[in-house]
XYZ file of N, CA and C in Angstrom:
525
model
N -47.837 8.541 6.229
C -46.709 9.316 5.749
C -45.381 8.693 6.177
N -45.306 8.281 7.473
C -44.075 7.667 7.971
C -43.786 6.359 7.234
N -44.839 5.639 6.897
C -44.676 4.386 6.171
C -44.061 4.615 4.799
N -44.469 5.707 4.124
C -43.918 6.017 2.800
C -42.446 6.411 2.910
N -42.115 7.161 3.954
C -40.712 7.559 4.157
C -39.863 6.322 4.435
N -40.368 5.440 5.306
C -39.635 4.214 5.628
C -39.476 3.342 4.378
N -40.519 3.239 3.579
C -40.449 2.439 2.352
C -39.446 3.048 1.381
N -39.472 4.375 1.258
C -38.512 5.064 0.379
C -37.078 4.853 0.845
N -36.877 4.951 2.162
C -35.540 4.734 2.710
C -35.104 3.291 2.468
N -36.017 2.355 2.636
C -35.710 0.940 2.402
C -35.309 0.686 0.962
N -36.021 1.319 0.025
C -35.700 1.170 -1.401
C -34.320 1.772 -1.688
N -34.029 2.923 -1.087
C -32.729 3.574 -1.298
C -31.596 2.699 -0.766
N -31.758 2.152 0.436
C -30.730 1.285 1.020
C -30.559 0.033 0.166
N -31.657 -0.568 -0.257
C -31.585 -1.763 -1.102
C -30.873 -1.443 -2.419
N -31.175 -0.283 -2.985
C -30.520 0.128 -4.230
C -29.024 0.316 -4.027
N -28.657 0.963 -2.913
C -27.242 1.181 -2.592
C -26.525 -0.159 -2.426
N -27.113 -1.062 -1.674
C -26.491 -2.365 -1.448
C -26.412 -3.183 -2.739
N -27.444 -3.078 -3.564
C -27.420 -3.759 -4.853
C -26.325 -3.211 -5.751
N -26.199 -1.885 -5.772
C -25.147 -1.263 -6.574
C -23.773 -1.686 -6.061
N -23.588 -1.659 -4.732
C -22.302 -2.064 -4.149
C -21.979 -3.515 -4.529
N -22.971 -4.380 -4.477
C -22.759 -5.795 -4.806
C -22.313 -5.974 -6.257
N -22.699 -5.050 -7.127
C -22.339 -5.156 -8.534
C -20.922 -4.653 -8.827
N -20.280 -4.053 -7.836
C -18.923 -3.517 -8.025
C -17.931 -4.667 -8.204
N -16.787 -4.400 -8.826
C -15.801 -5.465 -9.065
C -15.308 -6.112 -7.770
N -15.035 -7.397 -7.838
C -14.535 -8.132 -6.679
C -13.024 -7.981 -6.512
N -12.331 -7.574 -7.550
C -10.878 -7.399 -7.488
C -10.536 -5.937 -7.740
N -9.394 -5.513 -7.202
C -8.939 -4.145 -7.440
C -7.437 -4.136 -7.681
N -6.981 -3.110 -8.365
C -5.558 -2.838 -8.546
C -5.369 -1.336 -8.460
N -4.390 -0.936 -7.685
C -4.007 0.473 -7.574
C -2.553 0.541 -8.006
N -2.241 1.408 -8.950
C -0.886 1.489 -9.495
C -0.478 2.944 -9.683
N 0.752 3.244 -9.290
C 1.341 4.549 -9.550
C 2.793 4.324 -9.970
N 3.304 5.226 -10.804
C 4.678 5.110 -11.304
C 5.363 6.463 -11.296
N 6.686 6.413 -11.272
C 7.483 7.632 -11.399
C 8.811 7.266 -12.051
N 9.488 8.267 -12.551
C 10.835 8.079 -13.121
C 11.828 8.641 -12.099
N 12.798 7.817 -11.736
C 13.835 8.229 -10.793
C 15.165 8.274 -11.538
N 15.868 9.385 -11.397
C 17.147 9.563 -12.079
C 18.263 8.879 -11.294
N 18.197 7.569 -11.265
C 19.192 6.724 -10.601
C 19.035 5.316 -11.169
N 20.106 4.542 -11.134
C 20.005 3.171 -11.624
C 19.246 2.290 -10.621
N 18.664 1.179 -11.089
C 17.908 0.293 -10.190
C 18.694 -0.171 -8.970
N 19.998 -0.441 -9.139
C 20.767 -0.953 -7.995
C 20.946 0.075 -6.886
N 20.726 1.356 -7.165
C 20.773 2.384 -6.113
C 19.411 2.492 -5.402
N 18.336 2.205 -6.115
C 16.980 2.310 -5.568
C 16.603 1.042 -4.802
N 17.010 -0.088 -5.328
C 16.576 -1.384 -4.811
C 16.763 -1.567 -3.303
N 17.914 -1.190 -2.718
C 18.080 -1.392 -1.263
C 17.032 -0.644 -0.425
N 16.487 0.435 -0.942
C 15.467 1.203 -0.207
C 14.142 0.453 -0.129
N 13.875 -0.417 -1.102
C 12.592 -1.134 -1.101
C 12.721 -2.579 -0.631
N 13.921 -3.131 -0.706
C 14.140 -4.546 -0.392
C 14.438 -4.778 1.094
N 14.650 -3.712 1.849
C 14.960 -3.800 3.277
C 13.963 -2.931 4.033
N 13.049 -3.569 4.767
C 12.008 -2.817 5.480
C 12.579 -1.795 6.457
N 13.795 -2.016 6.942
C 14.397 -1.037 7.860
C 14.660 0.287 7.159
N 14.676 0.303 5.827
C 14.894 1.538 5.072
C 13.591 2.257 4.718
N 12.456 1.621 4.962
C 11.180 2.204 4.559
C 10.827 3.471 5.326
N 11.347 3.636 6.535
C 10.998 4.829 7.316
C 11.451 6.115 6.623
N 12.408 6.013 5.707
C 12.890 7.193 4.985
C 11.956 7.640 3.865
N 11.072 6.742 3.423
C 10.241 7.116 2.270
C 8.781 6.680 2.344
N 8.429 5.728 3.172
C 7.043 5.246 3.228
C 6.118 6.342 3.741
N 5.022 6.619 3.036
C 4.125 7.709 3.454
C 3.435 7.442 4.787
N 3.299 6.180 5.166
C 2.576 5.858 6.396
C 3.464 5.967 7.631
N 4.769 5.872 7.444
C 5.694 5.972 8.579
C 5.594 7.317 9.285
N 5.222 8.353 8.551
C 5.202 9.709 9.102
C 3.868 10.071 9.767
N 2.875 9.195 9.651
C 1.546 9.507 10.178
C 1.406 9.255 11.679
N 2.351 8.541 12.256
C 2.279 8.251 13.690
C 3.681 8.294 14.290
N 4.016 9.369 15.003
C 5.353 9.460 15.606
C 5.623 8.355 16.636
N 4.561 7.759 17.186
C 4.706 6.706 18.196
C 4.604 5.298 17.586
N 4.655 5.191 16.263
C 4.513 3.905 15.577
C 5.483 2.873 16.153
N 4.935 1.711 16.489
C 5.751 0.608 16.993
C 6.026 -0.348 15.839
N 7.313 -0.641 15.622
C 7.744 -1.476 14.508
C 8.496 -2.696 15.024
N 8.317 -3.815 14.336
C 9.073 -5.022 14.636
C 9.581 -5.596 13.323
N 10.866 -5.906 13.278
C 11.474 -6.549 12.108
C 11.892 -7.951 12.514
N 11.612 -8.926 11.653
C 12.008 -10.302 11.937
C 12.293 -11.022 10.631
N 12.640 -12.280 10.741
C 12.958 -13.047 9.546
C 14.300 -12.619 8.982
N 14.427 -12.668 7.679
C 15.661 -12.261 7.015
C 15.861 -10.745 7.172
N 17.119 -10.281 7.146
C 17.335 -8.838 7.259
C 16.776 -8.057 6.060
N 16.784 -8.674 4.888
C 16.274 -8.025 3.676
C 15.894 -9.124 2.686
N 15.118 -8.738 1.677
C 14.747 -9.691 0.637
C 13.721 -10.703 1.102
N 13.604 -11.785 0.335
C 12.616 -12.824 0.629
C 12.783 -13.323 2.062
N 11.656 -13.342 2.777
C 11.676 -13.791 4.167
C 11.756 -12.665 5.183
N 11.974 -11.433 4.730
C 11.985 -10.295 5.655
C 10.552 -9.984 6.063
N 10.361 -9.663 7.349
C 9.032 -9.390 7.892
C 9.062 -8.058 8.637
N 8.020 -7.279 8.431
C 7.855 -5.997 9.114
C 6.439 -5.957 9.671
N 6.329 -5.761 10.985
C 5.018 -5.634 11.617
C 4.940 -4.258 12.253
N 3.743 -3.675 12.225
C 3.565 -2.355 12.819
C 2.270 -2.313 13.609
N 2.273 -1.383 14.563
C 1.079 -1.092 15.343
C 1.105 0.398 15.613
N 0.045 1.067 15.180
C 0.036 2.518 15.318
C -1.340 3.069 15.612
N -1.443 4.369 15.410
C -2.705 5.064 15.656
C -3.734 4.671 14.594
N -4.908 5.299 14.661
C -5.968 4.910 13.725
C -5.653 5.271 12.274
N -4.691 6.157 12.039
C -4.318 6.497 10.663
C -3.503 5.393 9.993
N -2.710 4.660 10.780
C -1.863 3.606 10.197
C -2.303 2.204 10.588
N -3.059 2.072 11.658
C -3.582 0.777 12.050
C -2.514 -0.211 12.478
N -2.820 -1.477 12.305
C -1.936 -2.575 12.684
C -1.844 -3.528 11.496
N -0.648 -4.036 11.238
C -0.503 -4.962 10.128
C 0.856 -5.595 10.042
N 1.066 -6.259 8.928
C 2.292 -7.022 8.714
C 2.593 -7.073 7.214
N 3.877 -6.991 6.877
C 4.327 -7.175 5.503
C 5.406 -8.247 5.484
N 5.321 -9.144 4.511
C 6.326 -10.184 4.302
C 6.819 -10.079 2.868
N 8.118 -10.000 2.674
C 8.640 -10.056 1.309
C 8.585 -11.515 0.871
N 7.756 -11.781 -0.141
C 7.563 -13.152 -0.615
C 8.395 -13.455 -1.866
N 8.871 -12.402 -2.524
C 9.735 -12.594 -3.686
C 10.594 -11.353 -3.851
N 11.847 -11.572 -4.172
C 12.781 -10.469 -4.371
C 13.714 -10.838 -5.510
N 13.708 -10.013 -6.545
C 14.564 -10.244 -7.709
C 15.451 -9.011 -7.891
N 16.648 -9.015 -7.277
C 17.533 -7.851 -7.375
C 17.954 -7.598 -8.815
N 18.037 -6.367 -9.247
C 17.544 -5.150 -8.610
C 16.257 -4.651 -9.264
N 15.336 -5.552 -9.600
C 14.190 -5.106 -10.404
C 12.810 -5.300 -9.786
N 12.667 -6.113 -8.718
C 11.295 -6.396 -8.269
C 11.272 -6.887 -6.831
N 10.284 -6.381 -6.068
C 10.009 -6.865 -4.718
C 8.502 -7.080 -4.623
N 8.105 -8.285 -4.220
C 6.687 -8.597 -4.045
C 6.434 -8.838 -2.558
N 5.372 -8.223 -2.061
C 5.082 -8.225 -0.631
C 3.663 -8.714 -0.374
N 3.530 -9.578 0.625
C 2.205 -9.953 1.136
C 1.900 -8.939 2.234
N 0.858 -8.170 2.029
C 0.471 -7.082 2.937
C -0.799 -7.480 3.662
N -0.695 -7.594 4.983
C -1.846 -7.991 5.784
C -2.228 -6.856 6.725
N -3.452 -6.373 6.564
C -3.999 -5.377 7.479
C -4.783 -6.128 8.553
N -4.565 -5.756 9.795
C -5.268 -6.386 10.912
C -6.289 -5.418 11.504
N -5.892 -4.162 11.696
C -6.784 -3.103 12.176
C -6.565 -1.887 11.308
N -7.521 -1.078 10.990
C -8.890 -1.069 11.490
C -9.800 -2.090 10.810
N -9.358 -2.709 9.721
C -10.137 -3.783 9.103
C -9.158 -4.843 8.617
N -9.646 -6.041 8.446
C -8.800 -7.143 7.998
C -8.812 -7.220 6.473
N -7.634 -7.379 5.914
C -7.491 -7.552 4.469
C -6.100 -8.104 4.190
N -5.983 -8.848 3.114
C -4.681 -9.327 2.656
C -4.574 -8.958 1.183
N -3.517 -8.237 0.854
C -3.291 -7.780 -0.514
C -1.868 -8.115 -0.928
N -1.590 -7.987 -2.205
C -0.247 -8.150 -2.735
C 0.230 -6.791 -3.233
N 1.416 -6.426 -2.805
C 2.029 -5.169 -3.225
C 3.304 -5.511 -3.985
N 3.518 -4.834 -5.099
C 4.715 -5.077 -5.896
C 5.377 -3.750 -6.230
N 6.683 -3.703 -6.047
C 7.491 -2.573 -6.490
C 8.397 -3.096 -7.592
N 8.256 -2.502 -8.785
C 9.019 -2.951 -9.956
C 9.907 -1.822 -10.443
N 11.128 -2.153 -10.805
C 12.092 -1.181 -11.306
C 12.508 -1.583 -12.714
N 12.372 -0.639 -13.642
C 12.704 -0.902 -15.033
C 13.700 0.156 -15.520
N 14.946 -0.248 -15.809
C 15.937 0.737 -16.244
C 15.548 1.382 -17.572
N 15.747 2.696 -17.626
C 15.476 3.487 -18.829
C 16.678 4.403 -19.045
N 17.725 3.876 -19.641
C 18.954 4.655 -19.789
C 19.583 4.871 -18.426
N 19.827 6.146 -18.070
C 20.424 6.473 -16.767
C 19.370 6.566 -15.664
N 18.105 6.457 -16.034
C 17.012 6.576 -15.075
C 16.325 5.213 -14.892
N 15.346 5.195 -13.991
C 14.594 3.968 -13.716
C 13.124 4.307 -13.558
N 12.275 3.583 -14.263
C 10.837 3.693 -14.026
C 10.503 2.794 -12.845
N 9.881 3.388 -11.815
C 9.502 2.637 -10.618
C 7.978 2.591 -10.568
N 7.429 1.390 -10.467
C 5.979 1.195 -10.396
C 5.643 0.516 -9.077
N 4.678 1.115 -8.369
C 4.202 0.572 -7.094
C 2.747 0.190 -7.306
N 2.430 -1.066 -7.102
C 1.051 -1.498 -7.292
C 0.590 -2.355 -6.120
N -0.714 -2.346 -5.915
C -1.341 -3.188 -4.900
C -2.582 -3.780 -5.523
N -2.767 -5.083 -5.321
C -3.997 -5.707 -5.804
C -4.528 -6.651 -4.745
N -5.814 -6.864 -4.830
C -6.474 -7.734 -3.871
C -7.937 -7.882 -4.217
N -8.693 -8.382 -3.265
C -10.123 -8.561 -3.469
C -10.898 -7.561 -2.630
N -12.084 -7.238 -3.094
C -12.982 -6.324 -2.405
C -14.090 -7.107 -1.718
N -13.986 -7.322 -0.398
C -15.129 -7.926 0.281
C -16.324 -6.965 0.221
N -17.494 -7.465 0.516
C -18.712 -6.670 0.352
C -18.636 -5.320 1.063
N -18.139 -5.286 2.305
C -18.095 -4.006 3.040
C -17.171 -2.999 2.353
N -16.085 -3.478 1.731
C -15.205 -2.573 0.993
C -15.909 -2.066 -0.263
N -16.746 -2.892 -0.864
C -17.531 -2.442 -2.012
C -18.493 -1.334 -1.588
N -19.122 -1.493 -0.423
C -20.036 -0.457 0.076
C -19.258 0.825 0.345
N -18.100 0.715 1.013
C -17.273 1.904 1.271
C -16.854 2.557 -0.043
N -16.588 1.727 -1.059
C -16.159 2.237 -2.354
C -17.214 3.068 -3.067
N -18.470 2.918 -2.669
C -19.529 3.747 -3.244
C -19.336 5.200 -2.808
N -18.796 5.390 -1.597
C -18.649 6.725 -1.024
C -17.229 7.271 -1.104
N -16.231 6.386 -1.217
C -14.835 6.808 -1.253
C -14.149 6.152 -2.439
N -13.293 6.916 -3.099
C -12.521 6.368 -4.204
C -11.187 5.863 -3.643
N -11.097 4.550 -3.428
C -9.897 3.972 -2.832
C -8.670 4.168 -3.727
N -8.867 4.165 -5.054
C -7.738 4.397 -5.953
C -7.142 5.781 -5.698
N -8.001 6.779 -5.528
C -7.495 8.126 -5.255
C -6.853 8.207 -3.880
N -7.492 7.625 -2.866
C -6.960 7.703 -1.505
C -5.610 7.009 -1.384
N -5.540 5.749 -1.763
C -4.288 5.007 -1.661
C -3.299 5.511 -2.710
N -3.801 5.873 -3.886
C -2.939 6.392 -4.944
C -2.164 7.620 -4.502
N -2.800 8.511 -3.746
C -2.105 9.707 -3.235
C -0.959 9.299 -2.321
N -1.183 8.277 -1.493
C -0.113 7.797 -0.616
C 1.025 7.198 -1.442
N 0.690 6.417 -2.454
C 1.720 5.848 -3.329
C 2.526 6.972 -3.992
N 1.839 8.008 -4.471
C 2.519 9.132 -5.124
C 3.474 9.822 -4.164
N 3.042 10.034 -2.916
C 3.902 10.665 -1.913
C 5.100 9.773 -1.616
N 4.860 8.473 -1.443
C 5.965 7.558 -1.180
C 6.961 7.510 -2.325
N 6.462 7.469 -3.546
C 7.364 7.447 -4.706
C 8.162 8.743 -4.808
N 7.539 9.875 -4.479
C 8.249 11.159 -4.494
C 9.375 11.163 -3.462
N 9.113 10.611 -2.281
C 10.152 10.543 -1.255
C 11.243 9.527 -1.622
N 10.841 8.409 -2.232
C 11.823 7.435 -2.717
C 12.715 8.066 -3.776
N 12.132 8.881 -4.627
C 12.885 9.599 -5.662
C 13.925 10.520 -5.017
N 13.483 11.286 -3.996
C 14.415 12.224 -3.323
C 15.592 11.504 -2.728
N 15.350 10.412 -1.993
C 16.482 9.744 -1.343
C 17.353 8.973 -2.344
N 16.759 8.497 -3.415
C 17.525 7.737 -4.411
C 18.355 8.645 -5.298
N 17.910 9.866 -5.502
C 18.637 10.790 -6.375
C 19.675 11.614 -5.612
N 19.656 11.549 -4.277
C 20.613 12.364 -3.505
C 21.952 11.666 -3.374
């Protein structure tokens, strides 16, 4: 009887791992909002990491968050490193491209709780007196992230954070 249970469990684990292996190797998470402000009013909030504490959803998760800014003060070459609790982990962001007032591209490196390197882009598209703001992140899914993805929807989890951040960016940009 124990042998049948062990064999059944082995088949289930093999099936789970096989399914995870078949998941896509690349991912993209994207959220957008309309902000009633011109791009040049929004852009300084995203192009200068020192301004992110006013709207980034992760800044509020750890009151003891340790931050370091280096490189350029804003735009290409600006660097932001953080170390926090298990909710925010440890990582680094580098602005690798900045096109005022429409686009900021960031190399996002997670160090803890897991290692990953992704690309994050914030794009601003004027729409009359308003601006469509799109926040996206793309990268690759290593095998362990594929396994986690079987149990958790990363698009929903990270997407909720993007939505909260965009809502806060909207509030500060429209005030």
